[in-house]
């Protein structure tokens, strides 16, 4: 049968150049794949660091919220426990009683006293007025009136209902902050998952392109060897 014509040196040189280009392409693909992998790993590491920071801040916020709630509960227990001691507290914190007693004293009269008004009657009348005021304050204490009902008394709260409303704000603030941190944390976790999936996809695509280049290079190499054998 007819023998296949021999390849010219120019054809062999072209195949050699093609093979060299394929080798260069393979090196470029390997370099790009390695660089993309390093970039992806740095991104993943940064996201993991941000997630860890959000976790730490969330744990700190939850701990602070728990301590605050425990403090408020403890204050509530102490406040409720102070009710049986209302008389003792009022005895220490009611300087207005002395003022009330002083205001009940008879005004000084520089005119001669009437002969039918004796000093003893004046003293008895004064004692009756003071005892009436004292009994009124005791009645108020037994009826559960708050010390804050008297304008002259110090602001001493005897029930949790009288706690300042601002004390509940930190709990609300911590709750809002906690929800915000959870939302940020979930968003970062989702971003990490997407970045991880993207890195895996890019790595798979780089491997496919590299494998195609290797296959093409091996084909050119076999063709060169076959042509050399035919010469």
JSON list of C-alpha atoms in Angstrom, two decimals:
[
{"chain": "A", "resi": 1, "resn": "UNK", "atom": "CA", "xyz": [0.00, 0.00, 0.00]},
{"chain": "A", "resi": 2, "resn": "UNK", "atom": "CA", "xyz": [1.04, 3.61, -0.39]},
{"chain": "A", "resi": 3, "resn": "UNK", "atom": "CA", "xyz": [3.38, 4.96, 2.28]},
{"chain": "A", "resi": 4, "resn": "UNK", "atom": "CA", "xyz": [2.28, 8.09, 4.21]},
{"chain": "A", "resi": 5, "resn": "UNK", "atom": "CA", "xyz": [4.22, 11.18, 3.15]},
{"chain": "A", "resi": 6, "resn": "UNK", "atom": "CA", "xyz": [6.85, 12.28, 5.63]},
{"chain": "A", "resi": 7, "resn": "UNK", "atom": "CA", "xyz": [6.20, 15.39, 7.71]},
{"chain": "A", "resi": 8, "resn": "UNK", "atom": "CA", "xyz": [8.27, 18.39, 6.96]},
{"chain": "A", "resi": 9, "resn": "UNK", "atom": "CA", "xyz": [10.53, 20.02, 9.53]},
{"chain": "A", "resi": 10, "resn": "UNK", "atom": "CA", "xyz": [8.23, 23.02, 9.48]},
{"chain": "A", "resi": 11, "resn": "UNK", "atom": "CA", "xyz": [5.28, 20.88, 10.62]},
{"chain": "A", "resi": 12, "resn": "UNK", "atom": "CA", "xyz": [7.35, 19.42, 13.42]},
{"chain": "A", "resi": 13, "resn": "UNK", "atom": "CA", "xyz": [8.41, 22.89, 14.49]},
{"chain": "A", "resi": 14, "resn": "UNK", "atom": "CA", "xyz": [4.76, 24.02, 14.50]},
{"chain": "A", "resi": 15, "resn": "UNK", "atom": "CA", "xyz": [3.76, 21.07, 16.68]},
{"chain": "A", "resi": 16, "resn": "UNK", "atom": "CA", "xyz": [6.65, 21.81, 19.02]},
{"chain": "A", "resi": 17, "resn": "UNK", "atom": "CA", "xyz": [5.55, 25.42, 19.31]},
{"chain": "A", "resi": 18, "resn": "UNK", "atom": "CA", "xyz": [1.97, 24.31, 19.97]},
{"chain": "A", "resi": 19, "resn": "UNK", "atom": "CA", "xyz": [3.15, 21.97, 22.67]},
{"chain": "A", "resi": 20, "resn": "UNK", "atom": "CA", "xyz": [5.22, 24.75, 24.27]},
{"chain": "A", "resi": 21, "resn": "UNK", "atom": "CA", "xyz": [2.18, 27.04, 24.26]},
{"chain": "A", "resi": 22, "resn": "UNK", "atom": "CA", "xyz": [0.13, 24.33, 25.95]},
{"chain": "A", "resi": 23, "resn": "UNK", "atom": "CA", "xyz": [2.81, 23.88, 28.60]},
{"chain": "A", "resi": 24, "resn": "UNK", "atom": "CA", "xyz": [2.85, 27.64, 29.21]},
{"chain": "A", "resi": 25, "resn": "UNK", "atom": "CA", "xyz": [-0.95, 27.63, 29.41]},
{"chain": "A", "resi": 26, "resn": "UNK", "atom": "CA", "xyz": [-0.82, 24.83, 31.95]},
{"chain": "A", "resi": 27, "resn": "UNK", "atom": "CA", "xyz": [1.64, 26.79, 34.08]},
{"chain": "A", "resi": 28, "resn": "UNK", "atom": "CA", "xyz": [-0.57, 29.88, 33.89]},
{"chain": "A", "resi": 29, "resn": "UNK", "atom": "CA", "xyz": [-3.61, 27.84, 34.88]},
{"chain": "A", "resi": 30, "resn": "UNK", "atom": "CA", "xyz": [-1.75, 26.34, 37.82]},
{"chain": "A", "resi": 31, "resn": "UNK", "atom": "CA", "xyz": [-0.60, 29.80, 38.93]},
{"chain": "A", "resi": 32, "resn": "UNK", "atom": "CA", "xyz": [-4.09, 31.30, 38.61]},
{"chain": "A", "resi": 33, "resn": "UNK", "atom": "CA", "xyz": [-5.62, 28.36, 40.46]},
{"chain": "A", "resi": 34, "resn": "UNK", "atom": "CA", "xyz": [-3.11, 28.71, 43.31]},
{"chain": "A", "resi": 35, "resn": "UNK", "atom": "CA", "xyz": [-3.63, 32.48, 43.51]},
{"chain": "A", "resi": 36, "resn": "UNK", "atom": "CA", "xyz": [-7.43, 32.10, 43.46]},
{"chain": "A", "resi": 37, "resn": "UNK", "atom": "CA", "xyz": [-7.21, 29.48, 46.18]},
{"chain": "A", "resi": 38, "resn": "UNK", "atom": "CA", "xyz": [-5.07, 31.74, 48.36]},
{"chain": "A", "resi": 39, "resn": "UNK", "atom": "CA", "xyz": [-7.44, 34.68, 47.82]},
{"chain": "A", "resi": 40, "resn": "UNK", "atom": "CA", "xyz": [-10.42, 32.49, 48.65]},
{"chain": "A", "resi": 41, "resn": "UNK", "atom": "CA", "xyz": [-8.76, 31.15, 51.78]},
{"chain": "A", "resi": 42, "resn": "UNK", "atom": "CA", "xyz": [-7.94, 34.70, 52.95]},
{"chain": "A", "resi": 43, "resn": "UNK", "atom": "CA", "xyz": [-11.56, 35.70, 52.39]},
{"chain": "A", "resi": 44, "resn": "UNK", "atom": "CA", "xyz": [-12.82, 32.66, 54.27]},
{"chain": "A", "resi": 45, "resn": "UNK", "atom": "CA", "xyz": [-10.39, 33.34, 57.09]},
{"chain": "A", "resi": 46, "resn": "UNK", "atom": "CA", "xyz": [-11.56, 36.97, 57.29]},
{"chain": "A", "resi": 47, "resn": "UNK", "atom": "CA", "xyz": [-15.21, 35.91, 57.37]},
{"chain": "A", "resi": 48, "resn": "UNK", "atom": "CA", "xyz": [-14.48, 33.33, 60.07]},
{"chain": "A", "resi": 49, "resn": "UNK", "atom": "CA", "xyz": [-12.73, 36.04, 62.11]},
{"chain": "A", "resi": 50, "resn": "UNK", "atom": "CA", "xyz": [-15.72, 38.37, 61.73]},
{"chain": "A", "resi": 51, "resn": "UNK", "atom": "CA", "xyz": [-18.10, 35.58, 62.69]},
{"chain": "A", "resi": 52, "resn": "UNK", "atom": "CA", "xyz": [-16.03, 34.78, 65.77]},
{"chain": "A", "resi": 53, "resn": "UNK", "atom": "CA", "xyz": [-16.04, 38.47, 66.72]},
{"chain": "A", "resi": 54, "resn": "UNK", "atom": "CA", "xyz": [-19.82, 38.62, 66.37]},
{"chain": "A", "resi": 55, "resn": "UNK", "atom": "CA", "xyz": [-20.16, 35.45, 68.45]},
{"chain": "A", "resi": 56, "resn": "UNK", "atom": "CA", "xyz": [-17.98, 36.92, 71.20]},
{"chain": "A", "resi": 57, "resn": "UNK", "atom": "CA", "xyz": [-19.94, 40.19, 71.17]},
{"chain": "A", "resi": 58, "resn": "UNK", "atom": "CA", "xyz": [-23.22, 38.26, 71.24]},
{"chain": "A", "resi": 59, "resn": "UNK", "atom": "CA", "xyz": [-22.03, 36.19, 74.21]},
{"chain": "A", "resi": 60, "resn": "UNK", "atom": "CA", "xyz": [-20.92, 39.38, 75.98]},
{"chain": "A", "resi": 61, "resn": "UNK", "atom": "CA", "xyz": [-24.28, 41.05, 75.31]},
{"chain": "A", "resi": 62, "resn": "UNK", "atom": "CA", "xyz": [-26.20, 38.03, 76.56]},
{"chain": "A", "resi": 63, "resn": "UNK", "atom": "CA", "xyz": [-24.07, 37.84, 79.69]},
{"chain": "A", "resi": 64, "resn": "UNK", "atom": "CA", "xyz": [-24.59, 41.55, 80.37]},
{"chain": "A", "resi": 65, "resn": "UNK", "atom": "CA", "xyz": [-28.33, 41.17, 79.79]},
{"chain": "A", "resi": 66, "resn": "UNK", "atom": "CA", "xyz": [-28.47, 38.21, 82.16]},
{"chain": "A", "resi": 67, "resn": "UNK", "atom": "CA", "xyz": [-26.55, 40.12, 84.84]},
{"chain": "A", "resi": 68, "resn": "UNK", "atom": "CA", "xyz": [-28.86, 43.11, 84.42]},
{"chain": "A", "resi": 69, "resn": "UNK", "atom": "CA", "xyz": [-31.98, 40.98, 84.70]},
{"chain": "A", "resi": 70, "resn": "UNK", "atom": "CA", "xyz": [-30.59, 39.30, 87.82]},
{"chain": "A", "resi": 71, "resn": "UNK", "atom": "CA", "xyz": [-29.82, 42.72, 89.31]},
{"chain": "A", "resi": 72, "resn": "UNK", "atom": "CA", "xyz": [-33.34, 43.95, 88.60]},
{"chain": "A", "resi": 73, "resn": "UNK", "atom": "CA", "xyz": [-34.84, 40.80, 90.09]},
{"chain": "A", "resi": 74, "resn": "UNK", "atom": "CA", "xyz": [-32.66, 41.20, 93.18]},
{"chain": "A", "resi": 75, "resn": "UNK", "atom": "CA", "xyz": [-33.72, 44.84, 93.50]},
{"chain": "A", "resi": 76, "resn": "UNK", "atom": "CA", "xyz": [-37.32, 43.74, 93.18]},
{"chain": "A", "resi": 77, "resn": "UNK", "atom": "CA", "xyz": [-36.90, 41.19, 95.97]},
{"chain": "A", "resi": 78, "resn": "UNK", "atom": "CA", "xyz": [-35.21, 43.73, 98.23]},
{"chain": "A", "resi": 79, "resn": "UNK", "atom": "CA", "xyz": [-37.90, 46.29, 97.50]},
{"chain": "A", "resi": 80, "resn": "UNK", "atom": "CA", "xyz": [-40.72, 43.87, 98.28]},
{"chain": "A", "resi": 81, "resn": "UNK", "atom": "CA", "xyz": [-38.93, 42.70, 101.40]},
{"chain": "A", "resi": 82, "resn": "UNK", "atom": "CA", "xyz": [-38.75, 46.26, 102.68]},
{"chain": "A", "resi": 83, "resn": "UNK", "atom": "CA", "xyz": [-42.52, 46.69, 103.02]},
{"chain": "A", "resi": 84, "resn": "UNK", "atom": "CA", "xyz": [-42.77, 45.10, 106.49]},
{"chain": "A", "resi": 85, "resn": "UNK", "atom": "CA", "xyz": [-40.26, 47.67, 107.66]},
{"chain": "A", "resi": 86, "resn": "UNK", "atom": "CA", "xyz": [-42.25, 50.65, 106.45]},
{"chain": "A", "resi": 87, "resn": "UNK", "atom": "CA", "xyz": [-42.69, 52.13, 109.94]},
{"chain": "A", "resi": 88, "resn": "UNK", "atom": "CA", "xyz": [-38.98, 51.83, 110.68]},
{"chain": "A", "resi": 89, "resn": "UNK", "atom": "CA", "xyz": [-38.10, 53.45, 107.37]},
{"chain": "A", "resi": 90, "resn": "UNK", "atom": "CA", "xyz": [-40.56, 56.27, 107.95]},
{"chain": "A", "resi": 91, "resn": "UNK", "atom": "CA", "xyz": [-39.17, 56.84, 111.41]},
{"chain": "A", "resi": 92, "resn": "UNK", "atom": "CA", "xyz": [-35.77, 57.44, 109.79]},
{"chain": "A", "resi": 93, "resn": "UNK", "atom": "CA", "xyz": [-36.93, 59.34, 106.74]},
{"chain": "A", "resi": 94, "resn": "UNK", "atom": "CA", "xyz": [-39.80, 61.61, 107.86]},
{"chain": "A", "resi": 95, "resn": "UNK", "atom": "CA", "xyz": [-38.29, 64.86, 109.08]},
{"chain": "A", "resi": 96, "resn": "UNK", "atom": "CA", "xyz": [-41.49, 66.58, 107.98]},
{"chain": "A", "resi": 97, "resn": "UNK", "atom": "CA", "xyz": [-43.22, 65.20, 111.11]},
{"chain": "A", "resi": 98, "resn": "UNK", "atom": "CA", "xyz": [-41.13, 67.48, 113.25]},
{"chain": "A", "resi": 99, "resn": "UNK", "atom": "CA", "xyz": [-42.03, 70.35, 110.97]},
{"chain": "A", "resi": 100, "resn": "UNK", "atom": "CA", "xyz": [-45.71, 69.46, 111.24]},
{"chain": "A", "resi": 101, "resn": "UNK", "atom": "CA", "xyz": [-45.48, 69.35, 115.00]},
{"chain": "A", "resi": 102, "resn": "UNK", "atom": "CA", "xyz": [-43.69, 72.68, 115.09]},
{"chain": "A", "resi": 103, "resn": "UNK", "atom": "CA", "xyz": [-46.30, 74.24, 112.85]},
{"chain": "A", "resi": 104, "resn": "UNK", "atom": "CA", "xyz": [-49.04, 73.07, 115.23]},
{"chain": "A", "resi": 105, "resn": "UNK", "atom": "CA", "xyz": [-47.59, 74.96, 118.14]},
{"chain": "A", "resi": 106, "resn": "UNK", "atom": "CA", "xyz": [-49.67, 77.94, 119.26]},
{"chain": "A", "resi": 107, "resn": "UNK", "atom": "CA", "xyz": [-48.41, 81.29, 117.97]},
{"chain": "A", "resi": 108, "resn": "UNK", "atom": "CA", "xyz": [-46.73, 83.41, 120.52]},
{"chain": "A", "resi": 109, "resn": "UNK", "atom": "CA", "xyz": [-49.14, 85.87, 122.12]},
{"chain": "A", "resi": 110, "resn": "UNK", "atom": "CA", "xyz": [-47.55, 88.79, 123.89]},
{"chain": "A", "resi": 111, "resn": "UNK", "atom": "CA", "xyz": [-50.91, 89.92, 125.25]},
{"chain": "A", "resi": 112, "resn": "UNK", "atom": "CA", "xyz": [-51.82, 88.96, 128.81]},
{"chain": "A", "resi": 113, "resn": "UNK", "atom": "CA", "xyz": [-53.31, 85.51, 129.03]},
{"chain": "A", "resi": 114, "resn": "UNK", "atom": "CA", "xyz": [-57.00, 85.23, 129.73]},
{"chain": "A", "resi": 115, "resn": "UNK", "atom": "CA", "xyz": [-57.73, 84.14, 133.29]},
{"chain": "A", "resi": 116, "resn": "UNK", "atom": "CA", "xyz": [-59.96, 81.29, 132.15]},
{"chain": "A", "resi": 117, "resn": "UNK", "atom": "CA", "xyz": [-57.22, 79.65, 129.94]},
{"chain": "A", "resi": 118, "resn": "UNK", "atom": "CA", "xyz": [-54.75, 77.75, 132.07]},
{"chain": "A", "resi": 119, "resn": "UNK", "atom": "CA", "xyz": [-51.30, 76.61, 130.91]},
{"chain": "A", "resi": 120, "resn": "UNK", "atom": "CA", "xyz": [-52.31, 73.02, 131.59]},
{"chain": "A", "resi": 121, "resn": "UNK", "atom": "CA", "xyz": [-55.24, 73.24, 129.18]},
{"chain": "A", "resi": 122, "resn": "UNK", "atom": "CA", "xyz": [-52.97, 74.62, 126.47]},
{"chain": "A", "resi": 123, "resn": "UNK", "atom": "CA", "xyz": [-50.50, 71.76, 126.94]},
{"chain": "A", "resi": 124, "resn": "UNK", "atom": "CA", "xyz": [-53.29, 69.18, 126.81]},
{"chain": "A", "resi": 125, "resn": "UNK", "atom": "CA", "xyz": [-54.68, 70.70, 123.63]},
{"chain": "A", "resi": 126, "resn": "UNK", "atom": "CA", "xyz": [-51.19, 70.66, 122.03]},
{"chain": "A", "resi": 127, "resn": "UNK", "atom": "CA", "xyz": [-50.66, 67.01, 122.98]},
{"chain": "A", "resi": 128, "resn": "UNK", "atom": "CA", "xyz": [-54.03, 66.05, 121.54]},
{"chain": "A", "resi": 129, "resn": "UNK", "atom": "CA", "xyz": [-53.19, 67.73, 118.22]},
{"chain": "A", "resi": 130, "resn": "UNK", "atom": "CA", "xyz": [-49.80, 66.01, 117.97]},
{"chain": "A", "resi": 131, "resn": "UNK", "atom": "CA", "xyz": [-51.21, 62.62, 118.89]},
{"chain": "A", "resi": 132, "resn": "UNK", "atom": "CA", "xyz": [-53.88, 63.05, 116.23]},
{"chain": "A", "resi": 133, "resn": "UNK", "atom": "CA", "xyz": [-51.23, 63.77, 113.58]},
{"chain": "A", "resi": 134, "resn": "UNK", "atom": "CA", "xyz": [-49.16, 60.78, 114.69]},
{"chain": "A", "resi": 135, "resn": "UNK", "atom": "CA", "xyz": [-52.15, 58.49, 114.53]},
{"chain": "A", "resi": 136, "resn": "UNK", "atom": "CA", "xyz": [-52.90, 59.72, 111.02]},
{"chain": "A", "resi": 137, "resn": "UNK", "atom": "CA", "xyz": [-49.38, 58.85, 109.87]},
{"chain": "A", "resi": 138, "resn": "UNK", "atom": "CA", "xyz": [-49.62, 55.42, 111.51]},
{"chain": "A", "resi": 139, "resn": "UNK", "atom": "CA", "xyz": [-52.95, 54.85, 109.79]},
{"chain": "A", "resi": 140, "resn": "UNK", "atom": "CA", "xyz": [-51.37, 55.77, 106.48]},
{"chain": "A", "resi": 141, "resn": "UNK", "atom": "CA", "xyz": [-48.59, 53.24, 107.07]},
{"chain": "A", "resi": 142, "resn": "UNK", "atom": "CA", "xyz": [-51.08, 50.50, 107.93]},
{"chain": "A", "resi": 143, "resn": "UNK", "atom": "CA", "xyz": [-53.13, 51.30, 104.81]},
{"chain": "A", "resi": 144, "resn": "UNK", "atom": "CA", "xyz": [-49.97, 50.71, 102.69]},
{"chain": "A", "resi": 145, "resn": "UNK", "atom": "CA", "xyz": [-49.43, 54.31, 101.58]},
{"chain": "A", "resi": 146, "resn": "UNK", "atom": "CA", "xyz": [-46.08, 54.97, 99.94]},
{"chain": "A", "resi": 147, "resn": "UNK", "atom": "CA", "xyz": [-43.61, 57.35, 101.47]},
{"chain": "A", "resi": 148, "resn": "UNK", "atom": "CA", "xyz": [-43.49, 59.11, 98.12]},
{"chain": "A", "resi": 149, "resn": "UNK", "atom": "CA", "xyz": [-47.12, 60.23, 98.67]},
{"chain": "A", "resi": 150, "resn": "UNK", "atom": "CA", "xyz": [-45.82, 62.99, 100.99]},
{"chain": "A", "resi": 151, "resn": "UNK", "atom": "CA", "xyz": [-44.18, 65.87, 99.24]},
{"chain": "A", "resi": 152, "resn": "UNK", "atom": "CA", "xyz": [-41.60, 66.44, 101.98]},
{"chain": "A", "resi": 153, "resn": "UNK", "atom": "CA", "xyz": [-40.46, 62.82, 102.18]},
{"chain": "A", "resi": 154, "resn": "UNK", "atom": "CA", "xyz": [-37.33, 61.52, 100.50]},
{"chain": "A", "resi": 155, "resn": "UNK", "atom": "CA", "xyz": [-37.91, 59.52, 97.30]},
{"chain": "A", "resi": 156, "resn": "UNK", "atom": "CA", "xyz": [-37.87, 56.02, 98.80]},
{"chain": "A", "resi": 157, "resn": "UNK", "atom": "CA", "xyz": [-39.73, 53.43, 96.75]},
{"chain": "A", "resi": 158, "resn": "UNK", "atom": "CA", "xyz": [-41.39, 50.56, 98.59]},
{"chain": "A", "resi": 159, "resn": "UNK", "atom": "CA", "xyz": [-42.70, 48.52, 95.67]},
{"chain": "A", "resi": 160, "resn": "UNK", "atom": "CA", "xyz": [-41.50, 47.42, 92.23]},
{"chain": "A", "resi": 161, "resn": "UNK", "atom": "CA", "xyz": [-44.23, 49.55, 90.67]},
{"chain": "A", "resi": 162, "resn": "UNK", "atom": "CA", "xyz": [-42.35, 52.67, 91.77]},
{"chain": "A", "resi": 163, "resn": "UNK", "atom": "CA", "xyz": [-39.07, 51.69, 90.11]},
{"chain": "A", "resi": 164, "resn": "UNK", "atom": "CA", "xyz": [-38.00, 54.27, 87.52]},
{"chain": "A", "resi": 165, "resn": "UNK", "atom": "CA", "xyz": [-39.09, 53.31, 84.04]},
{"chain": "A", "resi": 166, "resn": "UNK", "atom": "CA", "xyz": [-35.57, 53.97, 82.77]},
{"chain": "A", "resi": 167, "resn": "UNK", "atom": "CA", "xyz": [-34.34, 50.85, 84.56]},
{"chain": "A", "resi": 168, "resn": "UNK", "atom": "CA", "xyz": [-36.19, 48.72, 82.04]},
{"chain": "A", "resi": 169, "resn": "UNK", "atom": "CA", "xyz": [-34.52, 50.45, 79.10]},
{"chain": "A", "resi": 170, "resn": "UNK", "atom": "CA", "xyz": [-31.15, 48.62, 79.33]},
{"chain": "A", "resi": 171, "resn": "UNK", "atom": "CA", "xyz": [-32.96, 45.29, 79.06]},
{"chain": "A", "resi": 172, "resn": "UNK", "atom": "CA", "xyz": [-34.75, 46.49, 75.93]},
{"chain": "A", "resi": 173, "resn": "UNK", "atom": "CA", "xyz": [-31.52, 47.91, 74.57]},
{"chain": "A", "resi": 174, "resn": "UNK", "atom": "CA", "xyz": [-29.68, 44.66, 75.19]},
{"chain": "A", "resi": 175, "resn": "UNK", "atom": "CA", "xyz": [-32.51, 42.75, 73.51]},
{"chain": "A", "resi": 176, "resn": "UNK", "atom": "CA", "xyz": [-32.42, 44.97, 70.42]},
{"chain": "A", "resi": 177, "resn": "UNK", "atom": "CA", "xyz": [-28.62, 44.76, 70.28]},
{"chain": "A", "resi": 178, "resn": "UNK", "atom": "CA", "xyz": [-28.78, 40.98, 70.66]},
{"chain": "A", "resi": 179, "resn": "UNK", "atom": "CA", "xyz": [-31.26, 40.70, 67.80]},
{"chain": "A", "resi": 180, "resn": "UNK", "atom": "CA", "xyz": [-29.05, 42.92, 65.63]},
{"chain": "A", "resi": 181, "resn": "UNK", "atom": "CA", "xyz": [-26.00, 40.78, 66.41]},
{"chain": "A", "resi": 182, "resn": "UNK", "atom": "CA", "xyz": [-27.90, 37.59, 65.60]},
{"chain": "A", "resi": 183, "resn": "UNK", "atom": "CA", "xyz": [-28.99, 39.07, 62.26]},
{"chain": "A", "resi": 184, "resn": "UNK", "atom": "CA", "xyz": [-25.42, 40.13, 61.46]},
{"chain": "A", "resi": 185, "resn": "UNK", "atom": "CA", "xyz": [-24.12, 36.72, 62.51]},
{"chain": "A", "resi": 186, "resn": "UNK", "atom": "CA", "xyz": [-26.60, 34.88, 60.29]},
{"chain": "A", "resi": 187, "resn": "UNK", "atom": "CA", "xyz": [-25.74, 37.18, 57.38]},
{"chain": "A", "resi": 188, "resn": "UNK", "atom": "CA", "xyz": [-22.01, 36.53, 57.84]},
{"chain": "A", "resi": 189, "resn": "UNK", "atom": "CA", "xyz": [-22.57, 32.77, 58.08]},
{"chain": "A", "resi": 190, "resn": "UNK", "atom": "CA", "xyz": [-24.58, 32.94, 54.84]},
{"chain": "A", "resi": 191, "resn": "UNK", "atom": "CA", "xyz": [-21.80, 34.98, 53.24]},
{"chain": "A", "resi": 192, "resn": "UNK", "atom": "CA", "xyz": [-19.25, 32.43, 54.42]},
{"chain": "A", "resi": 193, "resn": "UNK", "atom": "CA", "xyz": [-21.27, 29.59, 52.92]},
{"chain": "A", "resi": 194, "resn": "UNK", "atom": "CA", "xyz": [-21.54, 31.45, 49.60]},
{"chain": "A", "resi": 195, "resn": "UNK", "atom": "CA", "xyz": [-17.81, 32.23, 49.59]},
{"chain": "A", "resi": 196, "resn": "UNK", "atom": "CA", "xyz": [-16.99, 28.61, 50.36]},
{"chain": "A", "resi": 197, "resn": "UNK", "atom": "CA", "xyz": [-19.27, 27.41, 47.57]},
{"chain": "A", "resi": 198, "resn": "UNK", "atom": "CA", "xyz": [-17.75, 29.96, 45.16]},
{"chain": "A", "resi": 199, "resn": "UNK", "atom": "CA", "xyz": [-14.23, 28.87, 46.10]},
{"chain": "A", "resi": 200, "resn": "UNK", "atom": "CA", "xyz": [-15.14, 25.22, 45.54]},
{"chain": "A", "resi": 201, "resn": "UNK", "atom": "CA", "xyz": [-16.70, 26.07, 42.17]},
{"chain": "A", "resi": 202, "resn": "UNK", "atom": "CA", "xyz": [-13.65, 28.09, 41.08]},
{"chain": "A", "resi": 203, "resn": "UNK", "atom": "CA", "xyz": [-11.33, 25.31, 42.22]},
{"chain": "A", "resi": 204, "resn": "UNK", "atom": "CA", "xyz": [-13.36, 22.76, 40.26]},
{"chain": "A", "resi": 205, "resn": "UNK", "atom": "CA", "xyz": [-13.35, 24.97, 37.15]},
{"chain": "A", "resi": 206, "resn": "UNK", "atom": "CA", "xyz": [-9.58, 25.52, 37.42]},
{"chain": "A", "resi": 207, "resn": "UNK", "atom": "CA", "xyz": [-9.00, 21.79, 37.70]},
{"chain": "A", "resi": 208, "resn": "UNK", "atom": "CA", "xyz": [-11.18, 21.17, 34.64]},
{"chain": "A", "resi": 209, "resn": "UNK", "atom": "CA", "xyz": [-9.29, 23.73, 32.54]},
{"chain": "A", "resi": 210, "resn": "UNK", "atom": "CA", "xyz": [-5.96, 22.37, 33.71]},
{"chain": "A", "resi": 211, "resn": "UNK", "atom": "CA", "xyz": [-7.04, 18.82, 32.88]},
{"chain": "A", "resi": 212, "resn": "UNK", "atom": "CA", "xyz": [-8.15, 19.90, 29.40]},
{"chain": "A", "resi": 213, "resn": "UNK", "atom": "CA", "xyz": [-4.79, 21.59, 28.80]},
{"chain": "A", "resi": 214, "resn": "UNK", "atom": "CA", "xyz": [-2.93, 18.52, 30.01]},
{"chain": "A", "resi": 215, "resn": "UNK", "atom": "CA", "xyz": [-4.98, 16.28, 27.74]},
{"chain": "A", "resi": 216, "resn": "UNK", "atom": "CA", "xyz": [-4.32, 18.53, 24.74]},
{"chain": "A", "resi": 217, "resn": "UNK", "atom": "CA", "xyz": [-0.62, 18.74, 25.55]},
{"chain": "A", "resi": 218, "resn": "UNK", "atom": "CA", "xyz": [-0.33, 14.98, 25.81]},
{"chain": "A", "resi": 219, "resn": "UNK", "atom": "CA", "xyz": [-2.04, 14.62, 22.42]},
{"chain": "A", "resi": 220, "resn": "UNK", "atom": "CA", "xyz": [0.39, 17.02, 20.79]},
{"chain": "A", "resi": 221, "resn": "UNK", "atom": "CA", "xyz": [3.31, 15.24, 22.40]},
{"chain": "A", "resi": 222, "resn": "UNK", "atom": "CA", "xyz": [2.16, 11.84, 21.11]},
{"chain": "A", "resi": 223, "resn": "UNK", "atom": "CA", "xyz": [1.68, 13.31, 17.65]},
{"chain": "A", "resi": 224, "resn": "UNK", "atom": "CA", "xyz": [5.22, 14.70, 17.68]},
{"chain": "A", "resi": 225, "resn": "UNK", "atom": "CA", "xyz": [6.63, 11.33, 18.72]},
{"chain": "A", "resi": 226, "resn": "UNK", "atom": "CA", "xyz": [4.63, 9.56, 16.00]},
{"chain": "A", "resi": 227, "resn": "UNK", "atom": "CA", "xyz": [5.85, 11.95, 13.32]},
{"chain": "A", "resi": 228, "resn": "UNK", "atom": "CA", "xyz": [9.46, 11.54, 14.45]},
{"chain": "A", "resi": 229, "resn": "UNK", "atom": "CA", "xyz": [9.11, 7.78, 14.15]},
{"chain": "A", "resi": 230, "resn": "UNK", "atom": "CA", "xyz": [7.82, 8.17, 10.60]},
{"chain": "A", "resi": 231, "resn": "UNK", "atom": "CA", "xyz": [10.74, 10.24, 9.46]}
]
